[in-house]
CSV table of C-alpha atoms and ligand atoms in Angstrom, one decimal:
chain,number,residue,atom,x,y,z
A,1,MET,CA,-5.7,-6.1,-15.4
A,2,HIS,CA,-1.9,-6.5,-15.2
A,3,ARG,CA,1.0,-7.1,-17.5
A,4,PHE,CA,2.1,-10.5,-16.2
A,5,GLU,CA,1.0,-13.1,-18.7
A,6,PHE,CA,2.0,-16.5,-20.1
A,7,ARG,CA,3.2,-16.6,-23.6
A,8,LYS,CA,3.3,-20.3,-24.4
A,9,ARG,CA,4.9,-21.8,-21.3
A,10,ARG,CA,6.8,-18.8,-20.0
A,11,LEU,CA,5.6,-16.1,-17.6
A,12,TYR,CA,6.3,-12.6,-18.9
A,13,CYS,CA,6.4,-9.3,-17.2
A,14,GLU,CA,5.6,-6.9,-20.0
A,15,GLU,CA,8.2,-7.9,-22.7
A,16,VAL,CA,10.6,-9.8,-20.4
A,17,PRO,CA,10.5,-13.5,-19.4
A,18,VAL,CA,10.4,-13.7,-15.6
A,19,ASP,CA,12.7,-16.8,-15.5
A,20,THR,CA,15.4,-14.7,-17.3
A,21,LEU,CA,15.1,-12.1,-14.5
A,22,ALA,CA,15.3,-14.8,-11.8
A,23,ALA,CA,18.5,-16.2,-13.5
A,24,THR,CA,20.0,-12.8,-14.0
A,25,TYR,CA,19.3,-11.2,-10.6
A,26,GLY,CA,18.8,-14.2,-8.3
A,27,THR,CA,15.9,-15.1,-6.0
A,28,PRO,CA,13.9,-14.2,-4.0
A,29,LEU,CA,13.2,-11.2,-6.2
A,30,TYR,CA,10.5,-8.6,-6.4
A,31,VAL,CA,9.6,-7.8,-10.0
A,32,TYR,CA,7.5,-4.7,-10.8
A,33,SER,CA,5.7,-3.8,-14.0
A,34,ARG,CA,5.9,0.0,-14.4
A,35,ASN,CA,3.2,0.1,-17.0
A,36,THR,CA,0.8,-1.9,-14.9
A,37,MET,CA,1.2,0.7,-12.1
A,38,LEU,CA,0.9,3.6,-14.5
A,39,ASP,CA,-2.2,2.0,-16.2
A,40,HIS,CA,-3.9,1.8,-12.8
A,41,PHE,CA,-3.2,5.4,-12.0
A,42,THR,CA,-4.4,6.5,-15.4
A,43,ARG,CA,-7.6,4.4,-15.3
A,44,LEU,CA,-8.5,5.8,-11.9
A,45,ASP,CA,-7.6,9.3,-12.8
A,46,SER,CA,-9.7,9.2,-16.0
A,47,ALA,CA,-12.6,7.6,-14.2
A,48,LEU,CA,-12.6,10.5,-11.8
A,49,ALA,CA,-12.2,13.1,-14.5
A,50,GLY,CA,-15.6,14.6,-13.8
A,51,ILE,CA,-14.6,15.4,-10.2
A,52,ASP,CA,-12.1,18.0,-9.0
A,53,HIS,CA,-9.7,15.5,-7.5
A,54,THR,CA,-6.1,14.5,-6.6
A,55,ILE,CA,-4.9,11.0,-6.2
A,56,CYS,CA,-2.4,10.7,-3.4
A,57,PHE,CA,-0.6,7.4,-3.6
A,58,ALA,CA,-0.4,5.7,-0.2
A,59,VAL,CA,3.4,5.4,0.1
A,60,LYS,CA,3.2,2.6,2.7
A,61,ALA,CA,2.0,0.2,0.0
A,62,ASN,CA,5.2,0.3,-1.9
A,63,SER,CA,7.8,3.0,-1.2
A,64,ASN,CA,10.6,2.1,-3.6
A,65,LEU,CA,12.0,5.3,-5.1
A,66,ALA,CA,11.4,4.1,-8.7
A,67,VAL,CA,7.7,3.5,-7.9
A,68,LEU,CA,7.3,6.9,-6.2
A,69,ARG,CA,9.1,8.6,-9.1
A,70,THR,CA,6.7,6.9,-11.5
A,71,PHE,CA,3.7,8.3,-9.7
A,72,ALA,CA,5.3,11.7,-9.1
A,73,ARG,CA,5.9,12.1,-12.9
A,74,ALA,CA,2.3,11.1,-13.5
A,75,GLY,CA,1.2,14.0,-11.3
A,76,ALA,CA,0.2,12.1,-8.2
A,77,GLY,CA,0.2,13.5,-4.6
A,78,PHE,CA,1.2,11.2,-1.7
A,79,ASP,CA,-0.3,9.9,1.4
A,80,ILE,CA,2.4,9.5,4.0
A,81,VAL,CA,2.5,8.1,7.6
A,82,SER,CA,6.0,9.1,8.7
A,83,ALA,CA,8.6,11.7,8.2
A,84,GLY,CA,10.7,8.9,6.6
A,85,GLU,CA,8.1,8.5,3.9
A,86,LEU,CA,8.1,12.2,3.2
A,87,TYR,CA,11.9,12.1,2.9
A,88,ARG,CA,11.5,9.3,0.3
A,89,VAL,CA,8.8,11.2,-1.6
A,90,ILE,CA,11.1,14.2,-1.8
A,91,ALA,CA,14.1,12.0,-2.8
A,92,ALA,CA,12.0,10.6,-5.6
A,93,GLY,CA,11.1,14.0,-7.0
A,94,GLY,CA,7.6,14.1,-5.5
A,95,ASP,CA,6.1,17.4,-4.5
A,96,PRO,CA,5.8,17.7,-0.7
A,97,ARG,CA,3.1,20.3,-1.2
A,98,LYS,CA,0.9,17.5,-2.4
A,99,ALA,CA,1.6,15.3,0.6
A,100,VAL,CA,-0.9,14.5,3.2
A,101,PHE,CA,0.3,13.2,6.6
A,102,ALA,CA,-1.7,10.6,8.4
A,103,GLY,CA,-1.1,8.4,11.5
A,104,VAL,CA,-2.0,8.4,15.1
A,105,GLY,CA,1.4,8.9,16.6
A,106,LYS,CA,3.3,11.8,14.9
A,107,THR,CA,6.3,13.0,16.9
A,108,GLU,CA,7.3,16.6,17.3
A,109,ASP,CA,10.3,16.1,15.0
A,110,GLU,CA,8.1,14.6,12.3
A,111,ILE,CA,5.6,17.5,12.6
A,112,ALA,CA,8.5,20.1,12.4
A,113,PHE,CA,10.0,18.3,9.4
A,114,ALA,CA,6.7,18.2,7.5
A,115,LEU,CA,5.9,21.8,8.3
A,116,GLY,CA,9.3,22.8,7.0
A,117,LYS,CA,8.5,21.0,3.7
A,118,ARG,CA,5.1,22.8,3.5
A,119,ILE,CA,3.0,19.6,3.1
A,120,LEU,CA,-0.6,20.0,2.1
A,121,PHE,CA,-2.1,19.1,5.4
A,122,PHE,CA,-1.9,16.9,8.5
A,123,SER,CA,-4.6,14.4,9.1
A,124,VAL,CA,-5.2,14.6,12.8
A,125,GLU,CA,-6.4,11.7,14.9
A,126,SER,CA,-6.9,13.2,18.4
A,127,ASP,CA,-7.2,16.5,20.2
A,128,VAL,CA,-3.9,16.0,21.9
A,129,GLU,CA,-2.2,15.6,18.6
A,130,LEU,CA,-3.8,18.8,17.3
A,131,ALA,CA,-2.5,20.7,20.4
A,132,ARG,CA,1.0,19.4,19.6
A,133,ILE,CA,0.8,20.4,16.0
A,134,ASN,CA,-0.3,23.9,17.1
A,135,ALA,CA,2.6,24.2,19.5
A,136,VAL,CA,5.2,23.1,16.9
A,137,ALA,CA,3.7,25.4,14.3
A,138,ARG,CA,3.8,28.3,16.9
A,139,ARG,CA,7.5,27.6,17.6
A,140,LEU,CA,8.2,27.6,13.9
A,141,LYS,CA,6.1,30.8,13.4
A,142,THR,CA,3.9,29.2,10.8
A,143,THR,CA,0.4,27.8,10.4
A,144,ALA,CA,-0.4,24.1,9.9
A,145,ARG,CA,-3.3,23.1,7.7
A,146,PHE,CA,-5.1,20.2,9.1
A,147,CYS,CA,-8.2,17.9,9.0
A,148,ILE,CA,-9.6,15.6,11.6
A,149,ARG,CA,-9.8,12.0,10.5
A,150,VAL,CA,-13.3,11.0,11.2
A,151,ASN,CA,-14.3,7.4,11.9
A,152,PRO,CA,-17.7,6.9,10.3
A,153,ASN,CA,-18.3,3.6,12.0
A,154,VAL,CA,-18.8,1.7,8.8
A,155,ASP,CA,-17.9,-1.9,8.5
A,156,ALA,CA,-15.8,-2.4,5.4
A,157,HIS,CA,-16.1,-6.2,5.5
A,158,THR,CA,-12.5,-6.9,5.2
A,159,HIS,CA,-9.9,-8.7,7.3
A,160,LYS,CA,-10.0,-7.6,10.9
A,161,TYR,CA,-6.4,-6.4,10.9
A,162,ILE,CA,-7.1,-4.0,8.0
A,163,THR,CA,-10.5,-2.6,8.8
A,164,THR,CA,-10.1,0.9,10.2
A,165,GLY,CA,-13.4,2.7,10.1
A,166,THR,CA,-15.3,1.3,13.1
A,167,HIS,CA,-15.3,2.5,16.7
A,168,GLU,CA,-13.3,-0.6,17.7
A,169,ASN,CA,-10.3,0.8,15.8
A,170,LYS,CA,-7.7,3.2,17.1
A,171,PHE,CA,-8.1,5.4,14.0
A,172,GLY,CA,-9.9,8.7,13.7
A,173,LEU,CA,-12.6,10.3,15.9
A,174,ASP,CA,-16.3,9.7,16.0
A,175,PHE,CA,-18.3,12.6,14.5
A,176,ALA,CA,-19.3,14.1,17.8
A,177,THR,CA,-15.8,14.2,19.2
A,178,ALA,CA,-14.4,15.4,15.8
A,179,GLY,CA,-16.9,18.3,15.8
A,180,LYS,CA,-15.7,19.4,19.2
A,181,VAL,CA,-12.1,19.3,18.1
A,182,TYR,CA,-12.8,21.4,15.0
A,183,ALA,CA,-14.6,23.9,17.3
A,184,ALA,CA,-11.6,23.9,19.7
A,185,ALA,CA,-9.3,24.5,16.8
A,186,GLY,CA,-11.0,27.8,16.1
A,187,ARG,CA,-9.4,29.0,19.3
A,188,MET,CA,-5.8,27.9,18.3
A,189,LYS,CA,-3.7,30.4,16.5
A,190,ASN,CA,-1.4,28.2,14.5
A,191,VAL,CA,-3.7,25.6,12.9
A,192,ARG,CA,-6.3,26.0,10.2
A,193,ALA,CA,-9.0,23.5,9.3
A,194,VAL,CA,-9.3,23.0,5.6
A,195,VAL,CA,-10.3,19.4,5.1
A,196,VAL,CA,-12.2,16.4,6.4
A,197,GLN,CA,-10.7,12.9,6.1
A,198,MET,CA,-11.8,9.3,6.4
A,199,HIS,CA,-10.3,5.9,5.6
A,200,ILE,CA,-12.5,2.9,6.3
A,201,GLY,CA,-10.2,0.0,5.6
A,202,SER,CA,-8.3,-1.8,3.0
A,203,GLN,CA,-9.0,-4.5,0.3
A,204,ILE,CA,-12.6,-3.3,0.1
A,205,THR,CA,-14.4,-5.1,-2.8
A,206,THR,CA,-17.8,-3.4,-2.9
A,207,THR,CA,-18.8,0.3,-3.3
A,208,ARG,CA,-21.4,0.0,-0.5
A,209,PRO,CA,-19.2,0.9,2.5
A,210,TYR,CA,-17.9,4.0,0.6
A,211,GLN,CA,-21.4,5.1,-0.3
A,212,MET,CA,-22.5,4.7,3.3
A,213,ALA,CA,-19.4,6.5,4.7
A,214,VAL,CA,-19.5,9.3,2.1
A,215,GLY,CA,-23.2,9.9,3.0
A,216,LYS,CA,-22.3,10.3,6.7
A,217,LEU,CA,-19.4,12.5,5.8
A,218,LEU,CA,-21.5,14.8,3.7
A,219,ALA,CA,-23.8,15.5,6.6
A,220,PHE,CA,-20.8,16.2,8.8
A,221,VAL,CA,-19.2,18.6,6.3
A,222,ALA,CA,-22.5,20.5,6.0
A,223,GLY,CA,-22.5,20.9,9.8
A,224,LEU,CA,-18.9,22.2,9.8
A,225,ARG,CA,-19.5,24.7,7.1
A,226,ALA,CA,-22.4,26.0,9.1
A,227,LEU,CA,-20.0,26.6,11.9
A,228,GLY,CA,-17.8,28.6,9.5
A,229,VAL,CA,-15.1,25.9,8.9
A,230,ASP,CA,-13.7,26.4,5.4
A,231,VAL,CA,-13.7,22.8,4.1
A,232,GLN,CA,-11.7,23.1,0.8
A,233,TYR,CA,-10.8,19.4,0.5
A,234,VAL,CA,-12.5,16.1,1.4
A,235,ASP,CA,-10.3,13.1,1.6
A,236,ILE,CA,-12.0,9.8,1.4
A,237,GLY,CA,-8.9,7.7,2.0
A,238,GLY,CA,-7.9,4.5,0.1
A,239,GLY,CA,-8.9,0.9,0.4
A,240,MET,CA,-10.0,-0.1,-3.1
A,241,GLY,CA,-9.7,-3.9,-3.4
A,242,ILE,CA,-7.9,-5.9,-6.0
A,243,VAL,CA,-8.1,-9.5,-7.3
A,244,TYR,CA,-6.0,-11.9,-5.3
A,245,ARG,CA,-8.2,-15.0,-6.0
A,246,ASP,CA,-11.8,-14.7,-7.1
A,247,GLU,CA,-12.8,-11.3,-5.7
A,248,THR,CA,-14.8,-9.0,-8.0
A,249,PRO,CA,-13.8,-5.5,-6.9
A,250,PRO,CA,-15.5,-2.5,-8.7
A,251,THR,CA,-13.6,-1.2,-11.7
A,252,PRO,CA,-12.5,2.5,-11.4
A,253,VAL,CA,-15.4,3.5,-13.6
A,254,ALA,CA,-17.9,1.6,-11.4
A,255,PHE,CA,-16.3,3.0,-8.3
A,256,ALA,CA,-16.5,6.6,-9.7
A,257,ASN,CA,-20.1,6.1,-10.9
A,258,ALA,CA,-21.1,4.9,-7.4
A,259,VAL,CA,-19.7,7.8,-5.5
A,260,ALA,CA,-19.3,10.6,-8.0
A,261,GLY,CA,-22.7,12.2,-7.5
A,262,ARG,CA,-22.3,12.4,-3.7
A,263,LEU,CA,-18.7,13.6,-4.0
A,264,LYS,CA,-19.7,16.5,-6.2
A,265,GLU,CA,-22.1,17.6,-3.6
A,266,PHE,CA,-19.2,18.5,-1.3
A,267,GLY,CA,-18.2,21.3,-3.6
A,268,ALA,CA,-14.5,20.6,-2.7
A,269,THR,CA,-11.4,19.0,-4.1
A,270,ILE,CA,-11.7,15.3,-3.4
A,271,LEU,CA,-8.6,13.5,-2.4
A,272,PHE,CA,-8.1,9.7,-2.8
A,273,GLU,CA,-5.4,7.7,-1.1
A,274,PRO,CA,-5.2,4.4,-2.9
A,275,GLY,CA,-2.2,2.2,-2.3
A,276,ARG,CA,-3.0,-1.4,-3.1
A,277,PHE,CA,-5.1,-0.6,-6.1
A,278,LEU,CA,-2.2,1.3,-7.8
A,279,VAL,CA,0.6,-1.2,-7.2
A,280,GLY,CA,-0.8,-4.5,-5.9
A,281,SER,CA,-1.2,-6.4,-9.2
A,282,GLY,CA,1.9,-4.6,-10.6
A,283,GLY,CA,4.3,-6.7,-8.6
A,284,ILE,CA,5.2,-10.3,-8.0
A,285,LEU,CA,7.6,-12.1,-5.7
A,286,VAL,CA,9.8,-14.7,-7.5
A,287,THR,CA,11.2,-17.4,-5.4
A,288,ARG,CA,13.0,-20.7,-6.3
A,289,VAL,CA,12.1,-24.2,-5.2
A,290,GLN,CA,14.8,-25.7,-3.1
A,291,TYR,CA,13.4,-29.0,-2.1
A,292,ILE,CA,10.2,-30.9,-2.4
A,293,LYS,CA,9.8,-32.7,0.9
A,294,LYS,CA,7.4,-35.5,1.3
A,295,THR,CA,6.3,-36.9,4.7
A,296,ALA,CA,3.7,-39.6,5.5
A,297,HIS,CA,1.1,-36.8,5.9
A,298,LYS,CA,2.0,-34.0,3.6
A,299,THR,CA,4.1,-32.6,0.8
A,300,PHE,CA,6.0,-29.3,1.3
A,301,VAL,CA,7.4,-27.2,-1.4
A,302,ILE,CA,10.3,-25.4,0.3
A,303,VAL,CA,11.3,-22.2,-1.4
A,304,ASP,CA,14.1,-19.7,-0.9
A,305,GLY,CA,11.7,-16.8,0.0
A,306,GLY,CA,10.2,-16.6,3.4
A,307,MET,CA,7.8,-14.7,5.6
A,308,ASN,CA,10.5,-12.1,6.0
A,309,ASP,CA,10.1,-11.4,2.3
A,310,LEU,CA,6.3,-11.5,2.1
A,311,ILE,CA,4.5,-11.6,5.4
A,312,ARG,CA,0.9,-11.3,4.2
A,313,PRO,CA,0.0,-15.0,4.2
A,314,ALA,CA,1.4,-15.4,7.8
A,315,LEU,CA,-0.1,-12.2,9.1
A,316,TYR,CA,-3.5,-12.1,7.4
A,317,GLU,CA,-3.8,-15.6,6.0
A,318,ALA,CA,-3.7,-13.7,2.7
A,319,TYR,CA,-4.1,-15.7,-0.5
A,320,HIS,CA,-1.5,-15.1,-3.3
A,321,GLU,CA,-1.8,-17.1,-6.5
A,322,ILE,CA,1.3,-19.2,-7.2
A,323,VAL,CA,2.4,-19.9,-10.8
A,324,PRO,CA,5.6,-21.5,-12.2
A,325,CYS,CA,7.7,-19.1,-14.2
A,326,VAL,CA,8.0,-21.8,-16.8
A,327,ARG,CA,5.2,-24.3,-17.1
A,328,ARG,CA,6.4,-27.9,-17.3
A,329,ALA,CA,4.4,-31.0,-18.4
A,330,GLY,CA,3.5,-33.5,-15.8
A,331,LYS,CA,1.3,-34.2,-12.9
A,332,GLY,CA,0.5,-31.5,-10.4
A,333,LEU,CA,0.6,-31.8,-6.6
A,334,VAL,CA,-1.1,-30.6,-3.5
A,335,ALA,CA,1.3,-29.1,-1.1
A,336,ASP,CA,2.2,-26.4,1.5
A,337,VAL,CA,4.5,-23.8,0.0
A,338,VAL,CA,6.9,-22.8,2.8
A,339,GLY,CA,10.0,-20.8,3.4
A,340,PRO,CA,13.2,-21.6,5.2
A,341,ILE,CA,12.4,-19.6,8.4
A,342,CYS,CA,12.2,-21.3,11.8
A,343,GLU,CA,8.5,-20.6,12.3
A,344,SER,CA,5.4,-22.6,11.5
A,345,GLY,CA,3.9,-19.3,10.3
A,346,ASP,CA,6.4,-19.2,7.5
A,347,PHE,CA,4.2,-20.3,4.7
A,348,PHE,CA,2.9,-18.9,1.4
A,349,ALA,CA,0.2,-21.4,0.8
A,350,LYS,CA,-1.4,-24.4,2.6
A,351,ASP,CA,-2.8,-27.5,0.9
A,352,ARG,CA,-2.6,-25.7,-2.4
A,353,ALA,CA,-3.2,-27.5,-5.7
A,354,LEU,CA,-0.1,-26.7,-7.7
A,355,PRO,CA,1.0,-27.5,-11.3
A,356,ALA,CA,4.0,-29.8,-11.8
A,357,LEU,CA,7.1,-28.5,-10.1
A,358,LYS,CA,10.6,-29.7,-9.5
A,359,ALA,CA,13.5,-28.5,-7.3
A,360,GLY,CA,15.2,-25.6,-9.0
A,361,ASP,CA,12.0,-24.2,-10.6
A,362,ALA,CA,11.3,-20.5,-10.1
A,363,ILE,CA,7.7,-19.7,-9.1
A,364,ALA,CA,5.9,-16.4,-8.8
A,365,LEU,CA,3.6,-15.2,-6.0
A,366,MET,CA,1.2,-12.9,-7.8
A,367,SER,CA,-0.2,-9.6,-6.7
A,368,ALA,CA,2.7,-8.9,-4.3
A,369,GLY,CA,3.3,-5.3,-5.4
A,370,ALA,CA,1.5,-3.8,-2.4
A,371,TYR,CA,2.5,-4.4,1.2
A,372,GLY,CA,5.2,-6.9,0.0
A,373,PHE,CA,8.7,-5.6,0.1
A,374,VAL,CA,7.8,-2.7,2.4
A,375,MET,CA,6.8,-5.2,5.1
A,376,SER,CA,9.9,-7.4,4.7
A,377,SER,CA,12.4,-7.8,7.4
A,378,ASN,CA,15.8,-9.3,8.1
A,379,TYR,CA,14.5,-12.0,10.4
A,380,ASN,CA,16.8,-15.0,10.6
A,381,THR,CA,19.6,-12.6,9.3
A,382,ARG,CA,18.2,-12.9,5.8
A,383,PRO,CA,19.3,-10.1,3.5
A,384,ARG,CA,16.2,-8.5,1.9
A,385,ALA,CA,15.4,-9.3,-1.7
A,386,ALA,CA,16.3,-7.2,-4.7
A,387,GLU,CA,13.6,-5.2,-6.5
A,388,ILE,CA,13.5,-5.0,-10.3
A,389,MET,CA,11.5,-2.5,-12.4
A,390,VAL,CA,10.4,-3.7,-15.8
A,391,ASP,CA,9.4,-1.1,-18.4
A,392,GLY,CA,8.6,-2.7,-21.8
A,393,ALA,CA,11.6,-4.7,-22.8
A,394,LYS,CA,13.9,-2.9,-20.3
A,395,HIS,CA,14.6,-4.0,-16.8
A,396,ARG,CA,16.8,-2.5,-14.0
A,397,VAL,CA,17.6,-3.0,-10.4
A,398,VAL,CA,15.7,-0.5,-8.3
A,399,ARG,CA,17.0,-1.9,-5.0
A,400,ARG,CA,20.0,-4.1,-4.9
A,401,ARG,CA,19.9,-7.3,-2.9
A,402,GLU,CA,21.2,-6.7,0.6
A,403,THR,CA,24.5,-8.2,1.7
A,404,TRP,CA,25.4,-9.7,5.0
A,405,ASP,CA,27.7,-6.7,5.6
A,406,ASP,CA,24.7,-4.4,5.0
A,407,LEU,CA,22.9,-6.2,7.8
A,408,LEU,CA,25.8,-5.9,10.3
A,409,ALA,CA,26.8,-2.3,9.4
A,410,PRO,CA,24.7,-0.5,12.1
A,411,GLU,CA,25.9,-2.9,14.9
A,412,ARG,CA,28.8,-2.7,17.3
A,413,GLY,CA,29.8,-6.0,18.9
B,501,LLP,N1,-4.9,6.0,3.7
B,501,LLP,C1,-4.7,5.6,5.0
B,501,LLP,C2,-5.0,6.6,6.0
B,501,LLP,C3,-4.4,4.3,5.3
B,501,LLP,O1,-4.2,3.9,6.6
B,501,LLP,C4,-4.2,3.3,4.2
B,501,LLP,C5,-3.8,2.0,4.5
B,501,LLP,C6,-4.3,3.8,2.9
B,501,LLP,C7,-4.7,5.1,2.7
B,501,LLP,C8,-4.1,2.9,1.7
B,501,LLP,O2,-5.0,1.8,1.7
B,501,LLP,P1,-5.1,0.9,0.4
B,501,LLP,O3,-5.6,1.7,-0.7
B,501,LLP,O4,-3.7,0.3,0.1
B,501,LLP,O5,-6.0,-0.2,0.9
B,501,LLP,N2,-0.7,-4.3,5.2
B,501,LLP,C9,-2.1,-4.6,4.9
B,501,LLP,C10,-2.8,-3.3,4.5
B,501,LLP,C11,-2.7,-2.2,5.6
B,501,LLP,C12,-3.4,-0.9,5.1
B,501,LLP,C13,-3.1,0.2,6.1
B,501,LLP,N3,-3.6,1.5,5.7
B,501,LLP,C14,-2.1,-5.6,3.8
B,501,LLP,O6,-1.1,-6.2,3.4
B,501,LLP,O7,-3.2,-6.0,3.4
């Protein structure tokens, strides 16, 4: 469900033809549909209406200020993994008191910054991290609310680089260790346990792993309460999958129906940390065909975007649908779609059946709104793409294209 659709031969983002955006702003170009992102937030929020809940958008998925502002205005909280992300949330008008801070390697400076901004809580991933938070909070004469991120050892059946909830992963603590850390926390003066958190992976396309993990979490929370821990929140993380190709992820209503009963049993405010679900299908990467290169063995469609702009295919062999911004008549082709970077990993698709294309055509990589621009780099001294936000018939630059001078600015030769 997104607002990128063909009207006759032209791809539109909401009310704006995408080829017009490519001509106006240049390529490569990220184009976001504000109303697709808002729809996803609203659909999930309404599906969870029967549960006391807060949706904390996972900033890592797309941290553009305009995207954050959209969710802040819709009433979202935020899941952050660095002080930089908190800084962005505040700059976008988000409420730091609705921010939850995850990550295995928080520095003292980051902890101090977050305490100063009075975030909702820290999601703690080790006993040594909790000791550090306690020490920083003592120095600042305050108390830090926290949870232990538990690792329920549930296989989320997703790509090995984005599964996080098994004991093979660096994330969280097993229930036994987590229980000991909660107990040890009772003896620390500047930390207070208020929540339990889990996050089992990303791009999860069935409800089963959630049901299993929530079941385990429920038993753990009951044990903690028996020990006198005041569990006010339960945070079940993010991970809801989207359609890239032919996946059939649960709808928000199906997701809510599958877990709602169990979640209510917690008798706590439930936090969700979706990233991809809220923004993934709300963004595309538009890139222009430079050459069509034919060898004795293969055909390559060489475009002006590269793995520095969208690294998901190179990193996870991720599939992104590719469509022309204006459909043309003629015979299709089977080709690798590749960028200009000096790496064999610089591809967007391999042996892909494509519709008719010519040099100069703009094409769109679909479902690139999550983990797209945020994972981009300046590799090969390539300025990063511009980002455009479309809202109905309106469109505006929400991040200008970088210049060569931007790239050189921090350096001294
Ligand atoms: N909460 C925590 C603690 C997380 O680590 C993550 C994602 C999320 C929430 C949001 O997960 P989501 O709802 O977006 O699945 N770069 C990879 C995805 C990495 C996900 C990392 N953690 C990709 O492009 O597929």
